[in-house]
Structures are given as structure tokens and as C-alpha cells.
mmCIF file of C-alpha atoms and ligand atoms in Angstrom:
data_model
loop_
_atom_site.group_PDB
_atom_site.id
_atom_site.type_symbol
_atom_site.label_atom_id
_atom_site.label_comp_id
_atom_site.label_asym_id
_atom_site.label_seq_id
_atom_site.Cartn_x
_atom_site.Cartn_y
_atom_site.Cartn_z
ATOM 1 C CA TYR A 1 -19.924 -36.105 1.261
ATOM 2 C CA ARG A 2 -23.035 -37.110 3.147
ATOM 3 C CA SER A 3 -22.180 -34.617 5.846
ATOM 4 C CA LYS A 4 -22.031 -31.855 3.260
ATOM 5 C CA ALA A 5 -25.645 -32.609 2.318
ATOM 6 C CA LYS A 6 -26.664 -31.700 5.860
ATOM 7 C CA GLY A 7 -26.019 -28.099 4.855
ATOM 8 C CA ARG A 8 -24.249 -25.108 6.339
ATOM 9 C CA GLY A 9 -24.064 -24.682 10.077
ATOM 10 C CA SER A 10 -23.585 -28.334 10.915
ATOM 11 C CA PHE A 11 -20.437 -29.193 12.843
ATOM 12 C CA THR A 12 -19.027 -31.444 10.123
ATOM 13 C CA VAL A 13 -19.278 -28.792 7.436
ATOM 14 C CA PHE A 14 -17.539 -26.293 9.682
ATOM 15 C CA THR A 15 -14.669 -28.736 10.121
ATOM 16 C CA LEU A 16 -14.436 -29.359 6.400
ATOM 17 C CA ASP A 17 -14.245 -25.592 5.884
ATOM 18 C CA MET A 18 -11.423 -25.408 8.370
ATOM 19 C CA VAL A 19 -9.566 -28.204 6.627
ATOM 20 C CA ALA A 20 -10.104 -26.493 3.274
ATOM 21 C CA SER A 21 -8.851 -23.166 4.555
ATOM 22 C CA HIS A 22 -5.816 -24.827 6.133
ATOM 23 C CA LYS A 23 -5.077 -26.630 2.868
ATOM 24 C CA ARG A 24 -5.449 -23.391 0.929
ATOM 25 C CA LYS A 25 -3.061 -21.650 3.283
ATOM 26 C CA LEU A 26 -0.486 -24.432 2.970
ATOM 27 C CA HIS A 27 -0.863 -24.468 -0.780
ATOM 28 C CA LEU A 28 -0.405 -20.692 -1.044
ATOM 29 C CA ALA A 29 2.598 -20.756 1.282
ATOM 30 C CA ASN A 30 4.320 -23.381 -0.844
ATOM 31 C CA ALA A 31 3.416 -21.783 -4.179
ATOM 32 C CA ILE A 32 4.688 -18.230 -3.614
ATOM 33 C CA GLU A 33 8.165 -18.519 -5.098
ATOM 34 C CA GLN A 34 7.130 -20.452 -8.190
ATOM 35 C CA SER A 35 4.139 -18.182 -8.743
ATOM 36 C CA LEU A 36 6.422 -15.146 -8.630
ATOM 37 C CA SER A 37 8.673 -16.604 -11.308
ATOM 38 C CA GLN A 38 5.644 -17.565 -13.414
ATOM 39 C CA ASN A 39 4.247 -14.034 -13.136
ATOM 40 C CA GLU A 40 0.990 -15.095 -11.504
ATOM 41 C CA PHE A 41 1.432 -11.983 -9.420
ATOM 42 C CA GLU A 42 0.672 -8.546 -10.805
ATOM 43 C CA VAL A 43 1.349 -5.055 -9.511
ATOM 44 C CA TYR A 44 -1.823 -2.951 -9.528
ATOM 45 C CA TYR A 45 -1.655 0.819 -9.151
ATOM 46 C CA GLN A 46 -3.976 3.165 -7.296
ATOM 47 C CA VAL A 47 -3.799 6.915 -7.918
ATOM 48 C CA LYS A 48 -3.317 9.642 -5.300
ATOM 49 C CA VAL A 49 -4.556 13.143 -6.149
ATOM 50 C CA ASN A 50 -4.003 16.665 -4.807
ATOM 51 C CA LYS A 51 -6.730 19.198 -3.922
ATOM 52 C CA HIS A 52 -7.142 19.982 -7.628
ATOM 53 C CA ALA A 53 -7.812 16.285 -8.267
ATOM 54 C CA GLU A 54 -4.600 16.029 -10.290
ATOM 55 C CA ILE A 55 -2.716 12.755 -10.003
ATOM 56 C CA VAL A 56 0.392 13.335 -7.898
ATOM 57 C CA GLY A 57 1.222 9.813 -6.812
ATOM 58 C CA LEU A 58 0.558 6.114 -7.183
ATOM 59 C CA GLU A 59 0.576 3.213 -4.764
ATOM 60 C CA ALA A 60 1.724 -0.194 -5.966
ATOM 61 C CA LEU A 61 -0.606 -2.857 -4.564
ATOM 62 C CA LEU A 62 0.116 -6.498 -5.239
ATOM 63 C CA ARG A 63 -2.404 -9.011 -6.582
ATOM 64 C CA TRP A 64 -2.068 -12.780 -7.024
ATOM 65 C CA GLU A 65 -4.025 -14.212 -9.906
ATOM 66 C CA HIS A 66 -3.980 -17.806 -8.849
ATOM 67 C CA PRO A 67 -4.891 -20.341 -11.584
ATOM 68 C CA GLU A 68 -7.042 -22.348 -9.155
ATOM 69 C CA PHE A 69 -8.248 -19.860 -6.509
ATOM 70 C CA GLY A 70 -8.714 -16.807 -8.698
ATOM 71 C CA MET A 71 -7.733 -13.395 -7.332
ATOM 72 C CA VAL A 72 -5.994 -13.696 -3.974
ATOM 73 C CA MET A 73 -5.674 -10.439 -2.028
ATOM 74 C CA PRO A 74 -2.597 -9.224 -0.124
ATOM 75 C CA SER A 75 -4.485 -9.265 3.193
ATOM 76 C CA GLU A 76 -4.458 -13.059 2.765
ATOM 77 C CA PHE A 77 -1.080 -13.802 1.183
ATOM 78 C CA ILE A 78 1.173 -11.168 2.814
ATOM 79 C CA PRO A 79 0.746 -12.641 6.338
ATOM 80 C CA ILE A 80 1.292 -16.124 4.869
ATOM 81 C CA ALA A 81 4.453 -14.913 3.138
ATOM 82 C CA GLU A 82 5.649 -13.260 6.335
ATOM 83 C CA GLN A 83 5.108 -16.424 8.365
ATOM 84 C CA GLY A 84 6.822 -18.578 5.747
ATOM 85 C CA GLY A 85 9.842 -16.322 5.288
ATOM 86 C CA LYS A 86 8.877 -15.470 1.707
ATOM 87 C CA ILE A 87 8.324 -11.747 2.084
ATOM 88 C CA SER A 88 11.746 -10.680 0.825
ATOM 89 C CA ALA A 89 11.144 -12.572 -2.431
ATOM 90 C CA ILE A 90 7.840 -10.735 -2.838
ATOM 91 C CA THR A 91 9.346 -7.347 -2.013
ATOM 92 C CA GLN A 92 12.200 -7.893 -4.437
ATOM 93 C CA TRP A 93 9.721 -8.864 -7.163
ATOM 94 C CA VAL A 94 7.507 -5.822 -6.566
ATOM 95 C CA ILE A 95 10.477 -3.428 -6.612
ATOM 96 C CA GLU A 96 11.659 -4.933 -9.896
ATOM 97 C CA ARG A 97 8.209 -4.741 -11.529
ATOM 98 C CA VAL A 98 7.694 -1.135 -10.410
ATOM 99 C CA SER A 99 11.164 -0.226 -11.667
ATOM 100 C CA GLU A 100 10.338 -1.860 -14.982
ATOM 101 C CA ASP A 101 7.000 0.028 -15.204
ATOM 102 C CA LEU A 102 8.443 3.401 -14.191
ATOM 103 C CA PRO A 103 9.518 4.634 -17.663
ATOM 104 C CA ARG A 104 5.980 4.071 -18.973
ATOM 105 C CA LEU A 105 4.471 5.728 -15.896
ATOM 106 C CA ARG A 106 6.722 8.745 -16.385
ATOM 107 C CA GLN A 107 5.800 8.972 -20.048
ATOM 108 C CA TRP A 108 2.108 8.799 -19.150
ATOM 109 C CA LEU A 109 2.070 11.450 -16.390
ATOM 110 C CA ASN A 110 4.886 13.576 -17.775
ATOM 111 C CA LYS A 111 5.467 15.437 -14.483
ATOM 112 C CA ARG A 112 6.846 14.839 -11.009
ATOM 113 C CA PHE A 113 5.120 12.128 -8.984
ATOM 114 C CA ARG A 114 6.113 9.271 -6.747
ATOM 115 C CA VAL A 115 5.158 5.646 -6.896
ATOM 116 C CA SER A 116 4.861 4.069 -3.459
ATOM 117 C CA ILE A 117 5.943 0.573 -2.569
ATOM 118 C CA ASN A 118 4.802 -1.091 0.659
ATOM 119 C CA LEU A 119 7.413 -2.659 2.909
ATOM 120 C CA SER A 120 6.606 -5.189 5.594
ATOM 121 C CA GLY A 121 8.168 -5.182 9.054
ATOM 122 C CA HIS A 122 9.952 -8.373 8.050
ATOM 123 C CA ASP A 123 11.705 -6.526 5.208
ATOM 124 C CA LEU A 124 13.269 -4.153 7.700
ATOM 125 C CA ARG A 125 15.000 -7.052 9.425
ATOM 126 C CA ASN A 126 16.693 -8.030 6.175
ATOM 127 C CA SER A 127 20.186 -6.571 6.330
ATOM 128 C CA HIS A 128 20.525 -6.762 2.525
ATOM 129 C CA LEU A 129 17.443 -4.657 1.841
ATOM 130 C CA PHE A 130 19.249 -1.423 1.032
ATOM 131 C CA ASP A 131 21.780 -3.119 -1.232
ATOM 132 C CA ASN A 132 19.034 -5.082 -2.974
ATOM 133 C CA ILE A 133 17.032 -1.944 -3.711
ATOM 134 C CA TYR A 134 20.138 -0.055 -4.786
ATOM 135 C CA THR A 135 21.059 -2.844 -7.212
ATOM 136 C CA VAL A 136 17.577 -2.959 -8.769
ATOM 137 C CA PHE A 137 17.537 0.828 -9.143
ATOM 138 C CA GLN A 138 20.950 0.687 -10.827
ATOM 139 C CA SER A 139 19.983 -2.006 -13.284
ATOM 140 C CA TYR A 140 16.686 -0.336 -14.262
ATOM 141 C CA GLN A 141 18.177 3.178 -14.082
ATOM 142 C CA VAL A 142 15.509 4.268 -11.621
ATOM 143 C CA ASN A 143 15.591 7.846 -10.373
ATOM 144 C CA PRO A 144 14.911 7.349 -6.624
ATOM 145 C CA GLU A 145 13.115 10.716 -6.554
ATOM 146 C CA TYR A 146 10.196 8.981 -8.226
ATOM 147 C CA VAL A 147 9.883 6.373 -5.492
ATOM 148 C CA GLU A 148 8.360 6.357 -2.018
ATOM 149 C CA PHE A 149 8.328 3.534 0.509
ATOM 150 C CA GLU A 150 5.337 3.033 2.811
ATOM 151 C CA VAL A 151 5.805 1.326 6.152
ATOM 152 C CA THR A 152 3.443 1.092 9.094
ATOM 153 C CA GLU A 153 4.429 2.837 12.296
ATOM 154 C CA SER A 154 4.449 -0.497 14.140
ATOM 155 C CA ALA A 155 6.853 -1.975 11.591
ATOM 156 C CA TYR A 156 9.062 1.112 11.803
ATOM 157 C CA LEU A 157 9.104 1.122 15.592
ATOM 158 C CA GLU A 158 9.566 -2.621 16.033
ATOM 159 C CA ASN A 159 13.234 -2.105 15.414
ATOM 160 C CA PHE A 160 13.618 1.608 15.707
ATOM 161 C CA ALA A 161 17.392 2.009 15.427
ATOM 162 C CA LEU A 162 17.657 -0.287 12.418
ATOM 163 C CA SER A 163 14.653 1.256 10.647
ATOM 164 C CA ASN A 164 15.988 4.746 11.208
ATOM 165 C CA LYS A 165 19.350 3.858 9.763
ATOM 166 C CA PHE A 166 17.782 2.178 6.750
ATOM 167 C CA PHE A 167 15.316 4.982 5.994
ATOM 168 C CA LYS A 168 17.986 7.673 6.399
ATOM 169 C CA ARG A 169 20.014 5.915 3.718
ATOM 170 C CA MET A 170 16.942 5.607 1.499
ATOM 171 C CA SER A 171 16.174 9.243 2.081
ATOM 172 C CA ASN A 172 19.730 10.313 1.223
ATOM 173 C CA MET A 173 19.392 8.370 -2.013
ATOM 174 C CA GLY A 174 16.304 10.458 -2.871
ATOM 175 C CA CYS A 175 13.400 8.180 -1.906
ATOM 176 C CA ALA A 176 10.521 9.469 0.214
ATOM 177 C CA ILE A 177 9.176 7.586 3.228
ATOM 178 C CA ALA A 178 5.541 7.468 4.360
ATOM 179 C CA LEU A 179 4.209 6.190 7.660
ATOM 180 C CA ASP A 180 1.244 4.005 6.618
ATOM 181 C CA ASP A 181 -1.955 3.401 8.618
ATOM 182 C CA PHE A 182 -1.001 6.283 10.904
ATOM 183 C CA GLY A 183 -3.080 6.553 14.053
ATOM 184 C CA THR A 184 -3.688 2.853 14.569
ATOM 185 C CA GLY A 185 -0.363 1.813 16.070
ATOM 186 C CA TYR A 186 1.510 3.334 18.965
ATOM 187 C CA SER A 187 0.016 5.904 21.263
ATOM 188 C CA SER A 188 3.294 7.646 22.028
ATOM 189 C CA LEU A 189 4.103 10.406 19.575
ATOM 190 C CA SER A 190 7.546 11.195 20.959
ATOM 191 C CA TYR A 191 9.237 9.094 18.284
ATOM 192 C CA LEU A 192 7.937 11.418 15.564
ATOM 193 C CA THR A 193 10.642 13.974 16.344
ATOM 194 C CA GLN A 194 13.349 11.377 15.794
ATOM 195 C CA ILE A 195 12.337 9.469 12.726
ATOM 196 C CA SER A 196 13.242 9.964 9.118
ATOM 197 C CA ILE A 197 9.951 10.272 7.218
ATOM 198 C CA ASP A 198 8.270 12.651 4.779
ATOM 199 C CA THR A 199 4.578 11.776 4.949
ATOM 200 C CA LEU A 200 1.924 10.664 7.419
ATOM 201 C CA LYS A 201 -0.703 8.455 5.836
ATOM 202 C CA ILE A 202 -3.980 8.608 7.767
ATOM 203 C CA ASP A 203 -5.503 5.185 8.213
ATOM 204 C CA LYS A 204 -8.673 4.514 6.256
ATOM 205 C CA GLN A 205 -10.511 3.532 9.414
ATOM 206 C CA PHE A 206 -10.764 7.242 10.332
ATOM 207 C CA ILE A 207 -11.743 8.153 6.785
ATOM 208 C CA ARG A 208 -14.452 5.493 6.640
ATOM 209 C CA GLU A 209 -16.126 6.978 9.723
ATOM 210 C CA LEU A 210 -15.540 10.593 8.764
ATOM 211 C CA GLU A 211 -19.127 11.419 7.853
ATOM 212 C CA THR A 212 -20.712 9.711 10.850
ATOM 213 C CA SER A 213 -18.189 10.178 13.633
ATOM 214 C CA GLU A 214 -17.214 13.520 15.037
ATOM 215 C CA ARG A 215 -14.320 11.820 16.792
ATOM 216 C CA SER A 216 -12.923 10.599 13.497
ATOM 217 C CA GLN A 217 -13.193 14.124 12.157
ATOM 218 C CA LEU A 218 -11.283 15.438 15.151
ATOM 219 C CA VAL A 219 -8.581 12.785 14.883
ATOM 220 C CA THR A 220 -8.229 13.322 11.136
ATOM 221 C CA GLY A 221 -8.024 17.096 11.571
ATOM 222 C CA ALA A 222 -5.482 16.673 14.361
ATOM 223 C CA ILE A 223 -3.287 14.365 12.261
ATOM 224 C CA ILE A 224 -3.315 16.877 9.384
ATOM 225 C CA ASP A 225 -2.382 19.620 11.864
ATOM 226 C CA LEU A 226 0.345 17.522 13.406
ATOM 227 C CA ALA A 227 1.821 16.755 9.980
ATOM 228 C CA LYS A 228 1.877 20.465 9.060
ATOM 229 C CA ARG A 229 3.563 21.413 12.326
ATOM 230 C CA LEU A 230 6.199 18.765 11.755
ATOM 231 C CA SER A 231 6.631 19.943 8.130
ATOM 232 C CA LEU A 232 5.492 16.566 6.866
ATOM 233 C CA SER A 233 3.100 16.014 4.027
ATOM 234 C CA VAL A 234 -0.129 14.159 4.739
ATOM 235 C CA CYS A 235 -2.038 11.597 2.706
ATOM 236 C CA ALA A 236 -5.478 10.098 3.362
ATOM 237 C CA GLU A 237 -6.585 6.744 1.966
ATOM 238 C CA GLY A 238 -10.052 5.229 1.585
ATOM 239 C CA ILE A 239 -11.873 8.273 0.169
ATOM 240 C CA GLU A 240 -15.096 7.031 -1.376
ATOM 241 C CA GLY A 241 -17.375 10.065 -1.494
ATOM 242 C CA PRO A 242 -17.838 13.846 -1.654
ATOM 243 C CA PHE A 243 -18.113 14.416 2.118
ATOM 244 C CA GLN A 244 -14.666 12.939 2.684
ATOM 245 C CA TRP A 245 -13.251 14.828 -0.287
ATOM 246 C CA GLN A 246 -14.666 18.104 0.999
ATOM 247 C CA TYR A 247 -13.514 17.559 4.576
ATOM 248 C CA LEU A 248 -9.986 16.595 3.621
ATOM 249 C CA THR A 249 -9.383 19.307 1.043
ATOM 250 C CA VAL A 250 -10.811 22.023 3.316
ATOM 251 C CA HIS A 251 -8.518 20.844 6.121
ATOM 252 C CA GLY A 252 -5.458 20.909 3.887
ATOM 253 C CA CYS A 253 -4.757 17.238 3.258
ATOM 254 C CA ASP A 254 -2.044 17.099 0.565
ATOM 255 C CA GLN A 255 -2.779 13.740 -1.042
ATOM 256 C CA ILE A 256 -6.020 11.833 -1.384
ATOM 257 C CA GLN A 257 -6.433 8.218 -2.403
ATOM 258 C CA GLY A 258 -9.587 6.141 -2.670
ATOM 259 C CA TYR A 259 -12.246 4.422 -4.737
ATOM 260 C CA MET A 260 -13.876 7.828 -5.400
ATOM 261 C CA PHE A 261 -11.119 8.337 -7.959
ATOM 262 C CA SER A 262 -10.035 4.816 -8.760
ATOM 263 C CA LYS A 263 -9.610 1.356 -7.327
ATOM 264 C CA PRO A 264 -6.180 -0.204 -7.767
ATOM 265 C CA VAL A 265 -5.933 -1.189 -11.459
ATOM 266 C CA PRO A 266 -3.487 -3.010 -13.734
ATOM 267 C CA LEU A 267 -0.876 -0.906 -15.531
ATOM 268 C CA SER A 268 -2.684 -1.063 -18.891
ATOM 269 C CA THR A 269 -5.884 0.366 -17.347
ATOM 270 C CA LEU A 270 -3.957 3.024 -15.461
ATOM 271 C CA LEU A 271 -2.257 4.258 -18.621
ATOM 272 C CA GLU A 272 -5.671 5.005 -20.118
ATOM 273 C CA MET A 273 -6.681 7.286 -17.243
ATOM 274 C CA PRO A 274 -6.508 11.064 -17.634
ATOM 275 C CA ALA A 275 -3.921 12.864 -15.479
ATOM 276 C CA ALA A 276 -6.644 14.743 -13.569
ATOM 277 C CA PHE A 277 -10.262 14.158 -12.536
ATOM 278 C CA ASP A 278 -13.351 16.314 -12.839
ATOM 279 C CA VAL A 279 -14.600 16.280 -9.230
ATOM 280 C CA ALA A 280 -17.957 17.891 -10.068
ATOM 281 C CA ALA A 281 -18.648 15.139 -12.582
ATOM 282 C CA LEU A 282 -17.626 12.463 -10.057
ATOM 283 C CA VAL A 283 -19.916 13.949 -7.404
ATOM 284 C CA ASN A 284 -22.866 14.149 -9.785
ATOM 285 C CA LYS A 285 -22.378 10.519 -10.712
ATOM 286 C CA GLN A 286 -22.898 9.460 -7.068
HETATM 287 P P1 C2E B 301 -2.272 -0.375 2.588
HETATM 288 O O1 C2E B 301 -0.843 -0.190 2.219
HETATM 289 O O2 C2E B 301 -2.783 0.422 3.719
HETATM 290 O O3 C2E B 301 -3.055 -0.098 1.228
HETATM 291 C C1 C2E B 301 -4.314 0.524 1.142
HETATM 292 C C2 C2E B 301 -5.422 -0.481 0.996
HETATM 293 O O4 C2E B 301 -6.665 0.221 1.008
HETATM 294 C C3 C2E B 301 -5.408 -1.260 -0.331
HETATM 295 O O5 C2E B 301 -5.909 -2.568 -0.088
HETATM 296 C C4 C2E B 301 -6.388 -0.457 -1.169
HETATM 297 O O6 C2E B 301 -6.959 -1.201 -2.226
HETATM 298 C C5 C2E B 301 -7.419 -0.113 -0.119
HETATM 299 N N1 C2E B 301 -8.227 1.055 -0.492
HETATM 300 C C6 C2E B 301 -7.832 2.164 -1.150
HETATM 301 N N2 C2E B 301 -8.841 3.031 -1.310
HETATM 302 C C7 C2E B 301 -9.925 2.453 -0.760
HETATM 303 C C8 C2E B 301 -11.307 2.860 -0.623
HETATM 304 O O7 C2E B 301 -11.734 3.943 -1.048
HETATM 305 N N3 C2E B 301 -12.139 2.004 0.032
HETATM 306 C C9 C2E B 301 -11.704 0.814 0.532
HETATM 307 N N4 C2E B 301 -12.584 0.038 1.151
HETATM 308 N N5 C2E B 301 -10.405 0.389 0.411
HETATM 309 C C10 C2E B 301 -9.545 1.203 -0.224
HETATM 310 P P2 C2E B 301 -5.201 -3.866 -0.690
HETATM 311 O O8 C2E B 301 -4.685 -3.576 -2.072
HETATM 312 O O9 C2E B 301 -6.120 -5.012 -0.493
HETATM 313 O O10 C2E B 301 -3.935 -4.042 0.249
HETATM 314 C C11 C2E B 301 -4.087 -4.323 1.600
HETATM 315 C C12 C2E B 301 -2.769 -4.235 2.328
HETATM 316 O O11 C2E B 301 -1.869 -5.247 1.875
HETATM 317 C C13 C2E B 301 -2.030 -2.922 2.087
HETATM 318 O O12 C2E B 301 -2.570 -1.926 2.923
HETATM 319 C C14 C2E B 301 -0.623 -3.328 2.447
HETATM 320 O O13 C2E B 301 -0.448 -3.316 3.844
HETATM 321 C C15 C2E B 301 -0.567 -4.760 1.967
HETATM 322 N N6 C2E B 301 0.102 -4.818 0.654
HETATM 323 C C16 C2E B 301 -0.424 -4.642 -0.587
HETATM 324 N N7 C2E B 301 0.520 -4.770 -1.541
HETATM 325 C C17 C2E B 301 1.693 -5.020 -0.873
HETATM 326 C C18 C2E B 301 3.059 -5.247 -1.295
HETATM 327 O O14 C2E B 301 3.417 -5.218 -2.480
HETATM 328 N N8 C2E B 301 3.965 -5.504 -0.302
HETATM 329 C C19 C2E B 301 3.615 -5.515 1.030
HETATM 330 N N9 C2E B 301 4.581 -5.762 1.952
HETATM 331 N N10 C2E B 301 2.358 -5.296 1.450
HETATM 332 C C20 C2E B 301 1.413 -5.048 0.504
HETATM 333 MG MG1 MG B 302 0.276 1.419 1.826
HETATM 334 MG MG1 MG B 303 -2.708 2.109 4.659
HETATM 335 MG MG1 MG B 304 -3.066 -1.369 5.803
#
């Protein structure tokens, strides 16, 4: 405790921080399964809109409301779950919660939309994944045409043959598939002609730099073009302001997701949102 009094920046404090972070990591790793069963996790939803600012999709994004640590974000606990072999329990839980929420989501929007669920690369190595999803969909009477799965290109390509087989089956069942964080993974595009996907999702890194970087504009425009030529739909995430909105809608981006419209929110908050936004009002507010 004396060393703590020496203040930040001293070697001892740094070590204590490291110990604390290691302990936190261990604690989280060991708590995942029990926390899932105790519903400390919650599925948040973030809207995706079309060029008319009408909601056309949702992304399910997981949050962990830990009784001791407060809100723990997926960027922290997903890698921990992956390392500890707990990702399939998380995925199963998310698919069940989304399936359970779907009737209320459909009642709220009252039109066609898809809710997206993120899959990790580790999920794709689980040979029971398709059967697990199929079983959940059966028991909750989910229409697969309301569901999309998002997977990063690196996760998809890690085990190309297996991923392709899995996503073809998902696709035949009626689910859509989106390639998440597109543009940050592999440099070779040759695989795009062989894979079974519906949507390219432009990584938010390009969107963040859109206003200040001509290169990001060029890459974003090129990805939209590429998607069109391949008859894929294209989604951009991380839209926070009017410049990005303008650029993306003018260039024909089909779906737009970002804090400009809404952060990810709990189901109860989502259900109070209108089905479309007034862009002029949003821009004036800025
Ligand atoms: P992702 O799938 O690429 O999800 C988009 C992330 O961008 C989300 O972060 C979202 O909150 C954030 N985002 C959206 N719009 C904006 C914006 O305008 N500005 C900024 N700064 N950020 C924005 P989140 O919820 O923290 O999730 C991070 C990542 O964790 C996700 O990236 C996904 O890879 C992973 N993840 C989240 N939920 C799940 C899940 O249920 N299962 C799996 N396997 N991974 C998940
Ligand atoms: Mg995603
Ligand atoms: Mg992404
Ligand atoms: Mg990401």
C-alpha cells in the first residue's frame, strides 16, 4: 500500500496494475458460464438504416453487466472467451436470446428486416454449429429469413472449405451472411468469387477517416463498387456525422449503421425508437 502512495508512473504501481488486470482476466474467464446462466449478459441492438433513414436491419451486440466490474465490453471478453474455449456457450446464448426477442422485434418494425448475429472464427470450427442453430430456430419457431450472420473475412478464410460448407447450408436455410470488417483482412480478392455471402460490411476504420482521408474515400467507394459488381449488398458501420452519411448515400451504400442514428441499446430502449429517422433534424442537432 505504501508503494501505491508513490503515485502513478512508479514501477511498483505499474506492476500492481498488471497483477490487477491479470486477476480480472482470470476472473472473467472463470465466470463466463455462470454469468450466462445468471443473465448477467445482455444482447444490445444497433439499428442499420437505408438511404431513406428507415430501419432495415439490426445488429446484436453483446454486453456483460458484471456485478463487480460494471459494464464489460465484447472487445475484452470475446478474446478471453475464445482463449478459454467458452465462445460456443456465448454464441449459443446470443442465438437463443435473439430468437426469443425476434417476435417482439417483428411486431415493432412490422416489415422485412434482418437481425445480425456475430460469429467468431472459433465458432466455425465447431462441427455442431449448424445443428445447434437449427435446433434453436426450431424451438423458437424462428424464420431464418429474418436472421443474418456476420463473420470477419479472416475468420471465414481461416478454414475456407469448412466455412463455405457451413454458410452454404445456412444460406439454403434462408439466413443471410455478411463479411464483417471488410478491407482489413486479406489482400487477395480472388476468394470473393467462390464464397457464399450476401453482404460486404465496410470496416469502420475507413468510415472514421472518411472526411479527412481521400484514400479512405477511394477505398470506401471501391468497396461499394466491388459489392455492386458482385451483386452483393453493402453495409457501412461507424457513421457518426453528416459528411459520412452524405458520402455513403451518394455512392449507393445500401445499409448504414452508426452512432449518428443510435448506439447499441437494450431491447426495451430499441422498442421505443421510431422505425425511421429524420436526417435533417439529426444534422441540425450536430
Ligand atoms: P463488430 O461486429 O464490427 O461490431 C461493430 C462495433 O462498432 C460495435 O462495437 C459497435 O458498437 C461499434 N460501433 C457502431 N457504430 C459506431 C460508431 O458510430 N462509432 C464507433 N466508435 N463505434 C461504433 P462493440 O459492440 O463494442 O463490439 C465490438 C466487437 O465485438 C464487434 O465488432 C464484434 O466483433 C464483437 N462482438 C460483439 N458482440 C458479439 C457477439 O455476440 N458474438 C461475437 N462472437 N462477437 C461479438
Ligand atoms: Mg459485426
Ligand atoms: Mg465490424
Ligand atoms: Mg470488429
